[in-house]
Amino acid sequence: ASAIGIGLGVLFAKGLNVLFDAVGFGLPTRGIEITPAVIIAPLAVGTLVTLIAALIPGLRATKISPVAALREGATLPRSRWSRISPFIGLAFAVLGIAAIALGFTSDGSVQTRLGLIGAGCLAILIGIGMAMRFAIRPLARLVGWPLQKLGGNSARLGRENAVRNTARTATTAAALMVGVGLVVF
């Protein structure tokens, strides 16, 4: 996936150059330089992120006995951070908003200001991701009610499934949010 991402990134960069030239907004470019570091860094980051993303849930899953996992309705034990995670998430979101505000209002260099805005966006994403499971039930009720009226039983089943395991729903939504955030960025 990282190799495909590198290839698509190069194609996207070339496409942007062609698009900007076509609309008369040519960017001064020297061409795309593909050095070993440009290839190694995304491969290493992609592999490391994938490893961590698989390792953490895998380690949590080892805390449930195999017999208990076979039963219907088996759940993982709560982590030691589960009680304070919404507060940590809120702190990340507040720090992110403050960093974005500072980035827009400071008189520093453009690089510093963009760095603050980028760090603020990342902090907000982390904060929302950490607190999302607590917002699933009210959001599912709010969004699911009119959809249930329009969609009938399938919409009702979808809403009930979203509410059944809020942590799973939040994890899925967080993955989608990160994907959309990366595309937008």
PDB file of C-alpha atoms in Angstrom:
ATOM      1  CA  ALA A   1       0.000   0.000   0.000  1.00  0.00           C
ATOM      2  CA  SER A   2       2.872   2.373   0.748  1.00  0.00           C
ATOM      3  CA  ALA A   3       4.470   1.637  -2.631  1.00  0.00           C
ATOM      4  CA  ILE A   4       1.160   2.276  -4.388  1.00  0.00           C
ATOM      5  CA  GLY A   5       0.821   5.502  -2.385  1.00  0.00           C
ATOM      6  CA  ILE A   6       4.267   6.659  -3.506  1.00  0.00           C
ATOM      7  CA  GLY A   7       3.432   5.936  -7.136  1.00  0.00           C
ATOM      8  CA  LEU A   8       0.054   7.643  -6.931  1.00  0.00           C
ATOM      9  CA  GLY A   9       1.644  10.611  -5.158  1.00  0.00           C
ATOM     10  CA  VAL A  10       4.128  11.086  -7.995  1.00  0.00           C
ATOM     11  CA  LEU A  11       1.331  10.799 -10.575  1.00  0.00           C
ATOM     12  CA  PHE A  12      -0.800  13.245  -8.576  1.00  0.00           C
ATOM     13  CA  ALA A  13       2.061  15.769  -8.398  1.00  0.00           C
ATOM     14  CA  LYS A  14       2.633  15.523 -12.155  1.00  0.00           C
ATOM     15  CA  GLY A  15      -1.110  15.870 -12.752  1.00  0.00           C
ATOM     16  CA  LEU A  16      -1.248  19.000 -10.608  1.00  0.00           C
ATOM     17  CA  ASN A  17       1.595  20.545 -12.602  1.00  0.00           C
ATOM     18  CA  VAL A  18      -0.217  19.795 -15.862  1.00  0.00           C
ATOM     19  CA  LEU A  19      -3.488  21.177 -14.462  1.00  0.00           C
ATOM     20  CA  PHE A  20      -1.863  24.392 -13.239  1.00  0.00           C
ATOM     21  CA  ASP A  21      -0.129  24.866 -16.601  1.00  0.00           C
ATOM     22  CA  ALA A  22      -3.435  24.290 -18.415  1.00  0.00           C
ATOM     23  CA  VAL A  23      -5.227  27.056 -16.499  1.00  0.00           C
ATOM     24  CA  GLY A  24      -2.320  29.493 -16.898  1.00  0.00           C
ATOM     25  CA  PHE A  25      -1.118  29.300 -13.317  1.00  0.00           C
ATOM     26  CA  GLY A  26       2.190  27.585 -13.994  1.00  0.00           C
ATOM     27  CA  LEU A  27       4.260  26.878 -10.939  1.00  0.00           C
ATOM     28  CA  PRO A  28       8.016  27.274 -11.135  1.00  0.00           C
ATOM     29  CA  THR A  29       9.267  23.714 -10.820  1.00  0.00           C
ATOM     30  CA  ARG A  30      12.529  21.907 -11.300  1.00  0.00           C
ATOM     31  CA  GLY A  31      10.763  18.641 -11.842  1.00  0.00           C
ATOM     32  CA  ILE A  32      10.013  15.912  -9.370  1.00  0.00           C
ATOM     33  CA  GLU A  33      13.059  14.553  -7.569  1.00  0.00           C
ATOM     34  CA  ILE A  34      12.740  10.983  -6.407  1.00  0.00           C
ATOM     35  CA  THR A  35      15.585  10.231  -4.024  1.00  0.00           C
ATOM     36  CA  PRO A  36      16.056   7.122  -1.888  1.00  0.00           C
ATOM     37  CA  ALA A  37      14.859   9.068   1.173  1.00  0.00           C
ATOM     38  CA  VAL A  38      11.625   9.960  -0.639  1.00  0.00           C
ATOM     39  CA  ILE A  39      10.952   6.245  -1.133  1.00  0.00           C
ATOM     40  CA  ILE A  40      12.307   4.844   2.145  1.00  0.00           C
ATOM     41  CA  ALA A  41      10.517   7.270   4.496  1.00  0.00           C
ATOM     42  CA  PRO A  42       6.935   6.535   3.343  1.00  0.00           C
ATOM     43  CA  LEU A  43       7.646   2.800   3.181  1.00  0.00           C
ATOM     44  CA  ALA A  44       9.007   2.829   6.726  1.00  0.00           C
ATOM     45  CA  VAL A  45       6.177   4.982   8.087  1.00  0.00           C
ATOM     46  CA  GLY A  46       3.504   2.910   6.320  1.00  0.00           C
ATOM     47  CA  THR A  47       4.967  -0.359   7.613  1.00  0.00           C
ATOM     48  CA  LEU A  48       5.398   0.966  11.153  1.00  0.00           C
ATOM     49  CA  VAL A  49       1.884   2.430  11.328  1.00  0.00           C
ATOM     50  CA  THR A  50       0.402  -0.824  10.003  1.00  0.00           C
ATOM     51  CA  LEU A  51       2.387  -2.850  12.536  1.00  0.00           C
ATOM     52  CA  ILE A  52       1.279  -0.670  15.449  1.00  0.00           C
ATOM     53  CA  ALA A  53      -2.326  -0.622  14.221  1.00  0.00           C
ATOM     54  CA  ALA A  54      -2.358  -4.425  14.211  1.00  0.00           C
ATOM     55  CA  LEU A  55      -0.302  -4.929  17.371  1.00  0.00           C
ATOM     56  CA  ILE A  56      -2.353  -2.863  19.819  1.00  0.00           C
ATOM     57  CA  PRO A  57      -5.728  -4.580  19.192  1.00  0.00           C
ATOM     58  CA  GLY A  58      -3.952  -7.932  18.979  1.00  0.00           C
ATOM     59  CA  LEU A  59      -2.429  -7.472  22.422  1.00  0.00           C
ATOM     60  CA  ARG A  60      -5.799  -6.401  23.838  1.00  0.00           C
ATOM     61  CA  ALA A  61      -7.442  -9.467  22.325  1.00  0.00           C
ATOM     62  CA  THR A  62      -5.043 -11.744  24.211  1.00  0.00           C
ATOM     63  CA  LYS A  63      -6.698 -10.655  27.460  1.00  0.00           C
ATOM     64  CA  ILE A  64      -9.880 -12.548  26.620  1.00  0.00           C
ATOM     65  CA  SER A  65      -9.904 -16.304  27.047  1.00  0.00           C
ATOM     66  CA  PRO A  66     -10.517 -18.408  23.914  1.00  0.00           C
ATOM     67  CA  VAL A  67     -13.665 -19.973  25.377  1.00  0.00           C
ATOM     68  CA  ALA A  68     -15.102 -16.565  26.259  1.00  0.00           C
ATOM     69  CA  ALA A  69     -14.320 -15.319  22.754  1.00  0.00           C
ATOM     70  CA  LEU A  70     -16.472 -18.098  21.278  1.00  0.00           C
ATOM     71  CA  ARG A  71     -19.544 -16.968  23.209  1.00  0.00           C
ATOM     72  CA  GLU A  72     -21.938 -14.543  21.631  1.00  0.00           C
ATOM     73  CA  GLY A  73     -21.584 -11.042  22.992  1.00  0.00           C
ATOM     74  CA  ALA A  74     -17.976 -11.454  24.172  1.00  0.00           C
ATOM     75  CA  THR A  75     -16.366  -8.097  24.823  1.00  0.00           C
ATOM     76  CA  LEU A  76     -12.829  -6.995  25.489  1.00  0.00           C
ATOM     77  CA  PRO A  77     -12.046  -5.775  28.987  1.00  0.00           C
ATOM     78  CA  ARG A  78     -11.938  -2.024  29.433  1.00  0.00           C
ATOM     79  CA  SER A  79      -8.514  -0.491  29.187  1.00  0.00           C
ATOM     80  CA  ARG A  80      -7.032   1.459  32.056  1.00  0.00           C
ATOM     81  CA  TRP A  81      -7.337   4.646  29.999  1.00  0.00           C
ATOM     82  CA  SER A  82     -11.020   4.229  29.117  1.00  0.00           C
ATOM     83  CA  ARG A  83     -12.302   6.362  31.997  1.00  0.00           C
ATOM     84  CA  ILE A  84     -10.124   9.367  31.272  1.00  0.00           C
ATOM     85  CA  SER A  85      -9.928   9.099  27.464  1.00  0.00           C
ATOM     86  CA  PRO A  86     -12.756  11.600  26.838  1.00  0.00           C
ATOM     87  CA  PHE A  87     -10.970  14.173  28.990  1.00  0.00           C
ATOM     88  CA  ILE A  88      -7.660  13.547  27.231  1.00  0.00           C
ATOM     89  CA  GLY A  89      -9.503  13.845  23.917  1.00  0.00           C
ATOM     90  CA  LEU A  90     -11.064  17.132  25.002  1.00  0.00           C
ATOM     91  CA  ALA A  91      -7.634  18.419  26.052  1.00  0.00           C
ATOM     92  CA  PHE A  92      -6.194  17.485  22.651  1.00  0.00           C
ATOM     93  CA  ALA A  93      -9.074  19.257  20.887  1.00  0.00           C
ATOM     94  CA  VAL A  94      -8.666  22.433  22.987  1.00  0.00           C
ATOM     95  CA  LEU A  95      -4.895  22.442  22.407  1.00  0.00           C
ATOM     96  CA  GLY A  96      -5.519  21.927  18.698  1.00  0.00           C
ATOM     97  CA  ILE A  97      -7.913  24.855  18.517  1.00  0.00           C
ATOM     98  CA  ALA A  98      -5.409  27.014  20.407  1.00  0.00           C
ATOM     99  CA  ALA A  99      -2.583  25.994  18.050  1.00  0.00           C
ATOM    100  CA  ILE A 100      -4.689  26.793  14.984  1.00  0.00           C
ATOM    101  CA  ALA A 101      -5.690  30.177  16.435  1.00  0.00           C
ATOM    102  CA  LEU A 102      -2.050  30.929  17.256  1.00  0.00           C
ATOM    103  CA  GLY A 103      -1.017  29.876  13.758  1.00  0.00           C
ATOM    104  CA  PHE A 104      -3.499  32.279  12.178  1.00  0.00           C
ATOM    105  CA  THR A 105      -2.744  35.217  14.478  1.00  0.00           C
ATOM    106  CA  SER A 106       1.015  35.004  15.101  1.00  0.00           C
ATOM    107  CA  ASP A 107       3.581  37.121  13.303  1.00  0.00           C
ATOM    108  CA  GLY A 108       6.064  34.264  12.861  1.00  0.00           C
ATOM    109  CA  SER A 109       7.374  32.858   9.623  1.00  0.00           C
ATOM    110  CA  VAL A 110       5.030  31.139   7.222  1.00  0.00           C
ATOM    111  CA  GLN A 111       6.657  27.801   8.012  1.00  0.00           C
ATOM    112  CA  THR A 112       6.072  28.261  11.754  1.00  0.00           C
ATOM    113  CA  ARG A 113       2.482  29.354  11.233  1.00  0.00           C
ATOM    114  CA  LEU A 114       1.704  26.432   8.917  1.00  0.00           C
ATOM    115  CA  GLY A 115       3.394  24.066  11.362  1.00  0.00           C
ATOM    116  CA  LEU A 116       1.150  25.330  14.175  1.00  0.00           C
ATOM    117  CA  ILE A 117      -1.956  24.988  12.013  1.00  0.00           C
ATOM    118  CA  GLY A 118      -0.962  21.464  10.939  1.00  0.00           C
ATOM    119  CA  ALA A 119      -0.189  20.396  14.516  1.00  0.00           C
ATOM    120  CA  GLY A 120      -3.505  21.889  15.635  1.00  0.00           C
ATOM    121  CA  CYS A 121      -5.407  19.938  12.988  1.00  0.00           C
ATOM    122  CA  LEU A 122      -3.666  16.733  14.035  1.00  0.00           C
ATOM    123  CA  ALA A 123      -4.455  17.392  17.706  1.00  0.00           C
ATOM    124  CA  ILE A 124      -8.127  17.991  16.875  1.00  0.00           C
ATOM    125  CA  LEU A 125      -8.256  14.737  14.892  1.00  0.00           C
ATOM    126  CA  ILE A 126      -6.744  12.841  17.820  1.00  0.00           C
ATOM    127  CA  GLY A 127      -9.093  14.513  20.293  1.00  0.00           C
ATOM    128  CA  ILE A 128     -12.195  13.753  18.255  1.00  0.00           C
ATOM    129  CA  GLY A 129     -11.035  10.189  17.739  1.00  0.00           C
ATOM    130  CA  MET A 130     -10.571   9.656  21.471  1.00  0.00           C
ATOM    131  CA  ALA A 131     -13.955  11.102  22.429  1.00  0.00           C
ATOM    132  CA  MET A 132     -15.991   9.779  19.499  1.00  0.00           C
ATOM    133  CA  ARG A 133     -17.282   6.626  21.184  1.00  0.00           C
ATOM    134  CA  PHE A 134     -19.138   8.760  23.709  1.00  0.00           C
ATOM    135  CA  ALA A 135     -20.956  10.658  20.975  1.00  0.00           C
ATOM    136  CA  ILE A 136     -22.069   7.595  18.973  1.00  0.00           C
ATOM    137  CA  ARG A 137     -25.356   6.947  20.813  1.00  0.00           C
ATOM    138  CA  PRO A 138     -26.755  10.493  20.587  1.00  0.00           C
ATOM    139  CA  LEU A 139     -25.541  10.872  17.004  1.00  0.00           C
ATOM    140  CA  ALA A 140     -27.045   7.531  15.967  1.00  0.00           C
ATOM    141  CA  ARG A 141     -30.378   8.545  17.484  1.00  0.00           C
ATOM    142  CA  LEU A 142     -30.300  11.985  15.866  1.00  0.00           C
ATOM    143  CA  VAL A 143     -29.213  10.839  12.410  1.00  0.00           C
ATOM    144  CA  GLY A 144     -30.885   7.432  12.513  1.00  0.00           C
ATOM    145  CA  TRP A 145     -34.406   8.579  13.372  1.00  0.00           C
ATOM    146  CA  PRO A 146     -35.212  10.332  10.072  1.00  0.00           C
ATOM    147  CA  LEU A 147     -33.339   7.668   8.104  1.00  0.00           C
ATOM    148  CA  GLN A 148     -35.377   4.970   9.830  1.00  0.00           C
ATOM    149  CA  LYS A 149     -38.573   6.709   8.749  1.00  0.00           C
ATOM    150  CA  LEU A 150     -37.344   6.752   5.145  1.00  0.00           C
ATOM    151  CA  GLY A 151     -35.415   3.462   4.992  1.00  0.00           C
ATOM    152  CA  GLY A 152     -37.532   1.194   7.153  1.00  0.00           C
ATOM    153  CA  ASN A 153     -36.083  -1.950   8.715  1.00  0.00           C
ATOM    154  CA  SER A 154     -32.657  -1.775   7.082  1.00  0.00           C
ATOM    155  CA  ALA A 155     -32.122   1.726   8.490  1.00  0.00           C
ATOM    156  CA  ARG A 156     -33.330   0.566  11.922  1.00  0.00           C
ATOM    157  CA  LEU A 157     -30.899  -2.374  11.844  1.00  0.00           C
ATOM    158  CA  GLY A 158     -28.064  -0.033  10.831  1.00  0.00           C
ATOM    159  CA  ARG A 159     -28.807   2.328  13.700  1.00  0.00           C
ATOM    160  CA  GLU A 160     -29.045  -0.524  16.211  1.00  0.00           C
ATOM    161  CA  ASN A 161     -25.774  -1.990  14.950  1.00  0.00           C
ATOM    162  CA  ALA A 162     -24.013   1.363  15.315  1.00  0.00           C
ATOM    163  CA  VAL A 163     -25.209   1.687  18.909  1.00  0.00           C
ATOM    164  CA  ARG A 164     -24.556  -1.956  19.889  1.00  0.00           C
ATOM    165  CA  ASN A 165     -20.781  -1.560  20.124  1.00  0.00           C
ATOM    166  CA  THR A 166     -19.915   2.121  20.249  1.00  0.00           C
ATOM    167  CA  ALA A 167     -16.172   1.508  20.497  1.00  0.00           C
ATOM    168  CA  ARG A 168     -16.226  -0.517  17.263  1.00  0.00           C
ATOM    169  CA  THR A 169     -18.339   2.129  15.533  1.00  0.00           C
ATOM    170  CA  ALA A 170     -16.020   4.892  16.751  1.00  0.00           C
ATOM    171  CA  THR A 171     -12.951   2.992  15.551  1.00  0.00           C
ATOM    172  CA  THR A 172     -14.486   2.548  12.119  1.00  0.00           C
ATOM    173  CA  ALA A 173     -15.498   6.219  11.994  1.00  0.00           C
ATOM    174  CA  ALA A 174     -12.014   7.274  13.137  1.00  0.00           C
ATOM    175  CA  ALA A 175     -10.392   5.258  10.361  1.00  0.00           C
ATOM    176  CA  LEU A 176     -12.721   6.887   7.859  1.00  0.00           C
ATOM    177  CA  MET A 177     -12.033  10.314   9.374  1.00  0.00           C
ATOM    178  CA  VAL A 178      -8.260   9.813   9.086  1.00  0.00           C
ATOM    179  CA  GLY A 179      -8.606   8.673   5.479  1.00  0.00           C
ATOM    180  CA  VAL A 180     -10.757  11.627   4.511  1.00  0.00           C
ATOM    181  CA  GLY A 181      -8.484  13.986   6.462  1.00  0.00           C
ATOM    182  CA  LEU A 182      -5.413  12.725   4.589  1.00  0.00           C
ATOM    183  CA  VAL A 183      -7.149  13.099   1.245  1.00  0.00           C
ATOM    184  CA  VAL A 184      -8.265  16.641   2.098  1.00  0.00           C
ATOM    185  CA  PHE A 185      -4.809  17.543   3.445  1.00  0.00           C
TER     186      PHE A 185
END
